mmCIF file of C-alpha atoms in Angstrom:
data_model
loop_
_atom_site.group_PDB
_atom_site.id
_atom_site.type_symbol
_atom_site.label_atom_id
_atom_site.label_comp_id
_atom_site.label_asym_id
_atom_site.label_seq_id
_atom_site.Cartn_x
_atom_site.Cartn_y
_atom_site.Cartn_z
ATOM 1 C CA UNK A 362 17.273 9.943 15.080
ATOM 2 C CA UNK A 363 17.438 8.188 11.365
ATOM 3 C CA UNK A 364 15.001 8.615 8.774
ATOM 4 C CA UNK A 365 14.965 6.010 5.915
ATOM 5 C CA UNK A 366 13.008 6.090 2.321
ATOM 6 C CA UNK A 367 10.956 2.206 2.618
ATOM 7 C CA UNK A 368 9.509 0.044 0.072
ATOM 8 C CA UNK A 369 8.570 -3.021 0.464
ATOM 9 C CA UNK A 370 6.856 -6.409 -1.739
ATOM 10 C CA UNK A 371 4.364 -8.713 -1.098
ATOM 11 C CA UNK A 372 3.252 -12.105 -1.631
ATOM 12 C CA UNK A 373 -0.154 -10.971 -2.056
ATOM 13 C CA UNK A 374 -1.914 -7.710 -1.138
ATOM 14 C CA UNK A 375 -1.612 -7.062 2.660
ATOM 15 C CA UNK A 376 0.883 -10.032 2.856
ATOM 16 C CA UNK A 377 4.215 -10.974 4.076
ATOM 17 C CA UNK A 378 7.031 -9.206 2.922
ATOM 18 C CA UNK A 379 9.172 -10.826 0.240
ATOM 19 C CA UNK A 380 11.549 -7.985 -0.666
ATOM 20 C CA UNK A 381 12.016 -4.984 2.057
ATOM 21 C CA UNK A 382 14.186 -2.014 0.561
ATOM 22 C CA UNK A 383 15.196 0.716 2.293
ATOM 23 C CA UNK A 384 18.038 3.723 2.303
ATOM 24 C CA UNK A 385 18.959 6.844 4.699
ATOM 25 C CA UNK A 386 18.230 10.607 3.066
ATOM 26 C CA UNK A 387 18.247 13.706 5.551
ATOM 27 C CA UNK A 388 16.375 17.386 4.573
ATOM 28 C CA UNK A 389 18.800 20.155 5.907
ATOM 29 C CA UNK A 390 17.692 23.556 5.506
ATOM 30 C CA UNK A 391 15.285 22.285 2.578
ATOM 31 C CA UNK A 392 17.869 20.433 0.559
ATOM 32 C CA UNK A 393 17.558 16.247 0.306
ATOM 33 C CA UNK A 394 20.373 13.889 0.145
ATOM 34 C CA UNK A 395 19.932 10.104 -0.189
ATOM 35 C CA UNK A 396 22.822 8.271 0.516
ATOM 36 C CA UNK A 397 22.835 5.620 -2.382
ATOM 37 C CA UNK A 398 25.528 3.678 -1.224
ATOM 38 C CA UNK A 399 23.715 2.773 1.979
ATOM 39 C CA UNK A 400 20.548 1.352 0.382
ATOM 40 C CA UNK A 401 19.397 -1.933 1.653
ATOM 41 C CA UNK A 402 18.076 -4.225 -0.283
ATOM 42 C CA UNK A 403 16.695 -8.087 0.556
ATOM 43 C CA UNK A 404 14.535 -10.542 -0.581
ATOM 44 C CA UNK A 405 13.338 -13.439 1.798
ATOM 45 C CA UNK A 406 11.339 -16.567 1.713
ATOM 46 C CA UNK A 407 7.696 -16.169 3.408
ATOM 47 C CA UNK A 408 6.431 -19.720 3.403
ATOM 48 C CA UNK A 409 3.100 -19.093 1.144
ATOM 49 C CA UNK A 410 3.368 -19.081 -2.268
ATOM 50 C CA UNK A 411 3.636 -15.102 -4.237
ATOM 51 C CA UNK A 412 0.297 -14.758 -5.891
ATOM 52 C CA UNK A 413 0.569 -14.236 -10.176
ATOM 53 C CA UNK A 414 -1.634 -11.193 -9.012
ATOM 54 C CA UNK A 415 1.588 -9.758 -6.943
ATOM 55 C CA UNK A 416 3.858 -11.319 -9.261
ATOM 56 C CA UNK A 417 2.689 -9.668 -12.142
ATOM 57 C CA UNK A 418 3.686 -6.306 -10.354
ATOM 58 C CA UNK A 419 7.037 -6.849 -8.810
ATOM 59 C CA UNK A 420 7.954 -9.948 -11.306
ATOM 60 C CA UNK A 421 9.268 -11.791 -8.040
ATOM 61 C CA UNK A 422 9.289 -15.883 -8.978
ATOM 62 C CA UNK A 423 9.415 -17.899 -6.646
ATOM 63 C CA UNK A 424 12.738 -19.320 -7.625
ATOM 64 C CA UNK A 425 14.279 -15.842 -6.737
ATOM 65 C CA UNK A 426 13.416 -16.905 -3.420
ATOM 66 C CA UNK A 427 15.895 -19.442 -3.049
ATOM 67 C CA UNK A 428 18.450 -19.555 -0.544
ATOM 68 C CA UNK A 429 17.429 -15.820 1.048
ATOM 69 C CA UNK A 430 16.292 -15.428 4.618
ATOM 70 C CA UNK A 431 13.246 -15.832 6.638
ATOM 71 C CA UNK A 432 11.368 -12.425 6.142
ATOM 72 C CA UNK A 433 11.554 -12.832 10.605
ATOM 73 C CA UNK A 434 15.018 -12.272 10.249
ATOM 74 C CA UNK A 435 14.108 -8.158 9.097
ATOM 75 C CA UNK A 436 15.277 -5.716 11.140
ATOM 76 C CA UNK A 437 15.223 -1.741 10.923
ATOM 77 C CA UNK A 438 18.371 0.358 11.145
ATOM 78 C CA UNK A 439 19.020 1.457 15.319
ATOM 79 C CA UNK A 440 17.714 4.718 16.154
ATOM 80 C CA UNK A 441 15.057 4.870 12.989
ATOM 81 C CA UNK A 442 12.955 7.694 13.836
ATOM 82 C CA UNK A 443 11.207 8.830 10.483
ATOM 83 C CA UNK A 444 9.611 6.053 7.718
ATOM 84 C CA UNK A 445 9.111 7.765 4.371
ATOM 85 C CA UNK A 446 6.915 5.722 1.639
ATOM 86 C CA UNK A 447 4.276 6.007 -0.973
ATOM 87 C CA UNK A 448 0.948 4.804 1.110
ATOM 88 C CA UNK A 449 3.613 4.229 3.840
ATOM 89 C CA UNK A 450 0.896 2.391 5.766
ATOM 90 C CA UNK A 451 1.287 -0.422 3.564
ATOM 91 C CA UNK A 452 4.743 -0.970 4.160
ATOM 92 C CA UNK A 453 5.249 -0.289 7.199
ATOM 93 C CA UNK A 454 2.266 -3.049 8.172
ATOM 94 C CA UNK A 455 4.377 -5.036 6.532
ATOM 95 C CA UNK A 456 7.475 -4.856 8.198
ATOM 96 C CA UNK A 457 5.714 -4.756 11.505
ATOM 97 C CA UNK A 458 4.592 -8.906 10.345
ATOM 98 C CA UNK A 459 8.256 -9.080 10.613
ATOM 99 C CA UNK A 460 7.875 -8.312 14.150
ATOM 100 C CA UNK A 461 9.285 -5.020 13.675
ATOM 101 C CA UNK A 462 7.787 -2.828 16.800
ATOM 102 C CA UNK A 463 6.510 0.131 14.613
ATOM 103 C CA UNK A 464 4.913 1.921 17.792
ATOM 104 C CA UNK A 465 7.573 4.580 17.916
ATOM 105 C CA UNK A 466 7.795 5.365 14.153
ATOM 106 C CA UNK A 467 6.691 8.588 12.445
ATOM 107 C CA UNK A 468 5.216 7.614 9.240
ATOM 108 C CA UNK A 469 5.992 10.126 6.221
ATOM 109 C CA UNK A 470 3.604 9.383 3.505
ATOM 110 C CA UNK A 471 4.516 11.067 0.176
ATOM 111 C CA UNK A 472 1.587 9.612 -1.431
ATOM 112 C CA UNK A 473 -0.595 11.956 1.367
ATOM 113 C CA UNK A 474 2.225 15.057 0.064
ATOM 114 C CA UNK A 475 1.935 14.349 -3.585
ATOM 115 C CA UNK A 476 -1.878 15.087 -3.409
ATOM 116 C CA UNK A 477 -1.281 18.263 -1.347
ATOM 117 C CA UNK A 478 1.458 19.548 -3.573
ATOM 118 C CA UNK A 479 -0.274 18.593 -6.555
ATOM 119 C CA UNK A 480 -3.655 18.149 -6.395
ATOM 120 C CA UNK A 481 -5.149 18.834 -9.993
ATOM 121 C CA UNK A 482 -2.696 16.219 -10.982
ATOM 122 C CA UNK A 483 -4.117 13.200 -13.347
ATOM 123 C CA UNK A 484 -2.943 10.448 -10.745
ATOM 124 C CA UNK A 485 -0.525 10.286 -7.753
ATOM 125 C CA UNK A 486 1.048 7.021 -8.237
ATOM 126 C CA UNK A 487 4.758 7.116 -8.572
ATOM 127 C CA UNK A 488 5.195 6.288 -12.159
ATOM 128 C CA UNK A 489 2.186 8.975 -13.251
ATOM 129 C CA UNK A 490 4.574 11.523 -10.613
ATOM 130 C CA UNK A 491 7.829 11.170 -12.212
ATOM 131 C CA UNK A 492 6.536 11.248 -15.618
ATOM 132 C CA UNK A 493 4.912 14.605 -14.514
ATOM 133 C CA UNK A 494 7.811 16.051 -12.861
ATOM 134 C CA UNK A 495 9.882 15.304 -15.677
ATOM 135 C CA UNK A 496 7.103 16.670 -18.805
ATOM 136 C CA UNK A 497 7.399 13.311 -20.457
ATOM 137 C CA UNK A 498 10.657 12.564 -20.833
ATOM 138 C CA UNK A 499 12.892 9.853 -22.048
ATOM 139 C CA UNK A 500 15.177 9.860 -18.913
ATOM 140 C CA UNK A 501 11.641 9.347 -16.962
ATOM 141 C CA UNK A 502 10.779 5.833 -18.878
ATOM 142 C CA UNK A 503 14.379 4.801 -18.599
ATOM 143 C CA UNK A 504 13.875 5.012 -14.827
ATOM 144 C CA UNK A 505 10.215 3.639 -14.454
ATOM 145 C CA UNK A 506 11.496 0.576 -16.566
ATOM 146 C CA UNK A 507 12.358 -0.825 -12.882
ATOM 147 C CA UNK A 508 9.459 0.482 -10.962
ATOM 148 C CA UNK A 509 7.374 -1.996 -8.748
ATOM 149 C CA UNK A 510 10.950 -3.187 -7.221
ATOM 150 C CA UNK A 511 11.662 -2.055 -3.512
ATOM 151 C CA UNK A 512 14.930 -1.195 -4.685
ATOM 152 C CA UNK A 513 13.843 1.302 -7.647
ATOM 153 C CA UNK A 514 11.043 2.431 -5.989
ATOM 154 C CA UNK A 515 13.294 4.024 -3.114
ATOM 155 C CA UNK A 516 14.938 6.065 -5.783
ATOM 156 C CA UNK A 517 11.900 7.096 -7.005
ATOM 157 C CA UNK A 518 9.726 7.920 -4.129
ATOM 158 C CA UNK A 519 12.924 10.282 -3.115
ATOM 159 C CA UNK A 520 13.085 12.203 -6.692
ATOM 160 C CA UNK A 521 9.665 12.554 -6.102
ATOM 161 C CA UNK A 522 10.210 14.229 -2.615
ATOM 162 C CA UNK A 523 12.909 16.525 -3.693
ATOM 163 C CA UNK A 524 10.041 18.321 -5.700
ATOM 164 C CA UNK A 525 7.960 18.492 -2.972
ATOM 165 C CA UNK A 526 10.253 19.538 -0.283
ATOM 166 C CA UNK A 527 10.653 22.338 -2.652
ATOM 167 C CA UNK A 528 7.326 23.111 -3.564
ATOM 168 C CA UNK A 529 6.421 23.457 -0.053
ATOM 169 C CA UNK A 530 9.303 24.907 1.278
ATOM 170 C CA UNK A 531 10.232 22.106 3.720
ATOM 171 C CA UNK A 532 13.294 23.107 6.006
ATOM 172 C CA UNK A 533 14.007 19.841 7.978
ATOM 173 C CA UNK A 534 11.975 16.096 8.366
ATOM 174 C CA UNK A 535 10.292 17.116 11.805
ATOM 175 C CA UNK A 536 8.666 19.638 9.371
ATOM 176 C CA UNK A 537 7.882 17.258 6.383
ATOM 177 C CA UNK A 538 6.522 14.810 9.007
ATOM 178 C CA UNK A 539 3.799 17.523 10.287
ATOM 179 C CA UNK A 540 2.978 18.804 7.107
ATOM 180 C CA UNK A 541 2.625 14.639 5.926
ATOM 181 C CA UNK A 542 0.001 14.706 9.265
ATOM 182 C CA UNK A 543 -1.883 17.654 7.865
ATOM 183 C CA UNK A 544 -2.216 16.247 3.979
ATOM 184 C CA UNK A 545 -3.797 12.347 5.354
ATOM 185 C CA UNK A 546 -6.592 14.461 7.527
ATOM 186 C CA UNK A 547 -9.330 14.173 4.324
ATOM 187 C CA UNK A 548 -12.179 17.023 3.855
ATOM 188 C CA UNK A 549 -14.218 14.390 1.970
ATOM 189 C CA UNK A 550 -15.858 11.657 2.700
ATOM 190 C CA UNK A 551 -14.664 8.481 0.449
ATOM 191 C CA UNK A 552 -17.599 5.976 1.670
ATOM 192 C CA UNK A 553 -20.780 5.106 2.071
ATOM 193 C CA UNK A 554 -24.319 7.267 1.517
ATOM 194 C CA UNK A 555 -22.304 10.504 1.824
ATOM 195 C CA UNK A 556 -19.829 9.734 -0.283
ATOM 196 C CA UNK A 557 -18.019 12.596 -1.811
ATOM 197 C CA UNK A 558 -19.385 15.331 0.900
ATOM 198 C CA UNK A 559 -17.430 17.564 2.460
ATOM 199 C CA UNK A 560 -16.673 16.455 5.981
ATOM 200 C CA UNK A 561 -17.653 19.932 7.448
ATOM 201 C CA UNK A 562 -21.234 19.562 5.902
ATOM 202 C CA UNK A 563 -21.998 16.294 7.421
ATOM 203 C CA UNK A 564 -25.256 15.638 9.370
ATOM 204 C CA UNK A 565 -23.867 16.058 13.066
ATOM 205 C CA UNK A 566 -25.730 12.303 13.517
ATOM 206 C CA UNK A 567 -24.013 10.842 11.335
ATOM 207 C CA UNK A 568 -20.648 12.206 12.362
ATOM 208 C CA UNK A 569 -21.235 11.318 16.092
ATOM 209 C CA UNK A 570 -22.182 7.578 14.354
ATOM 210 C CA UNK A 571 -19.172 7.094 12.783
ATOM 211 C CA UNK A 572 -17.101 8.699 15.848
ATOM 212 C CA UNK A 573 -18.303 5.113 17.948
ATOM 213 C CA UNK A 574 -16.659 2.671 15.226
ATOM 214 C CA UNK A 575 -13.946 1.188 16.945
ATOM 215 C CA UNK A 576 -11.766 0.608 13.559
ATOM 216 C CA UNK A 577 -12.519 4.303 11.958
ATOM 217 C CA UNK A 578 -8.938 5.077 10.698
ATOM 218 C CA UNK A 579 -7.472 7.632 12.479
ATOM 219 C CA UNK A 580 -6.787 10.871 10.091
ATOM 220 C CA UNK A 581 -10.703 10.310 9.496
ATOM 221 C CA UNK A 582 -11.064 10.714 12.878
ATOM 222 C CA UNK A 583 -9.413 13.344 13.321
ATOM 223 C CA UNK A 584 -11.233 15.148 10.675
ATOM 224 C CA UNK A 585 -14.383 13.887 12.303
ATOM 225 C CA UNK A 586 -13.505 15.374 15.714
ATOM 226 C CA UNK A 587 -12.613 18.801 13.998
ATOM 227 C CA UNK A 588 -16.295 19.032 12.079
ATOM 228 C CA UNK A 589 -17.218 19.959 15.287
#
């Protein structure tokens, strides 16, 4: 088994993948190691143009595009077991466009921990994180000046994870991967006329409603099925 921090770029939001990052760390008897000089790190050509919306995030012209490889070409390190990533849904949606079969993968989503492990903080997004973690500092700007890059962002998202293997004790990835299970099952709802209610005080109706969507995402299902 292989577990790999991924980040990935878009052409738009929800598109094709123009830069896919990506680097091996392991969690041995709670201590992380990313192995730096493994980190993989492409851009390719999609076909549709990058919109200035996405651009104006990652900074990706279109002339970087140049000469680098169909995004089809993508393909994920044998035996990958784990995928770790901020909103890892995201990216890993985007690598299956790539063809990628993502059937088999345990998503990690440190976006899901990050809430668990702090959850009076003023934002969870990775640049609000680090700045957190590290009180403000000088060193923390230095390293958000590349943020929004695949690349930097896999160096991030795994400083970020350090602190919260620690702060919750996490021995190995099997473990981070069922405590990551437990943090994306919400108590809230985050739609509609109930909006903000706890999931536990629903109107049984309503629950049993939403139960028969066919495209209810499935930690809110889950959460659904346990208000029972």
């Amino acid at each position: 088994m292989q577990t790999i921090i991924l980040d990935t770029e878009t052409h738009t939001l929800n598109g094709l993948p123009i830069e896919i990052a990506y680097a091996p760390i392991e969690i041995n008897e709670g201590k992380l190691t990313l192995d730096k000089s493994k980190l993989f790190d492409q851009l390719y050509q999609v076909g549709p143009p990058i919109s200035y919306a996405a651009m104006a995030v990652h900074h990706i012209l279109e002339s970087d595009l140049e000469n680098q490889p169909h995004y089809k070409t993508f393909k994920l390190p044998e035996t990958t077991t784990y995928i770790i990533g901020h909103n890892i849904d995201y990216d890993i949606a985007a690598i299956a466009r790539c063809g990628v079969d993502v059937s088999n993968i345990k998503p990690i989503c440190t976006l899901a921990l990050a809430r668990k492990t702090w959850p009076d903080a003023e934002a969870h997004n990775i640049s609000a994180l680090i700045y957190m973690i590290s009180q403000g500092s000088s060193k923390a700007r230095e390293l958000l000046k590349g943020a929004h890059r695949a690349d930097a962002d896999i160096i991030l998202t795994a400083n970020i994870l350090m602190h919260i293997v620690y702060h919750l004790n996490i021995q190995d990835i099997e473990e981070l991967y069922r405590v990551s299970e437990e943090a994306r099952i919400p108590t809230t709802i985050n739609f509609g006329k109930y909006k903000g209610t706890a999931i536990a005080e629903l109107p049984k109706d309503y629950i049993q409603w939403l139960l028969r969507q066919d495209e209810l995402d499935v930690y809110l299902r889950k959460a659904l099925e346990g208000a029972f």
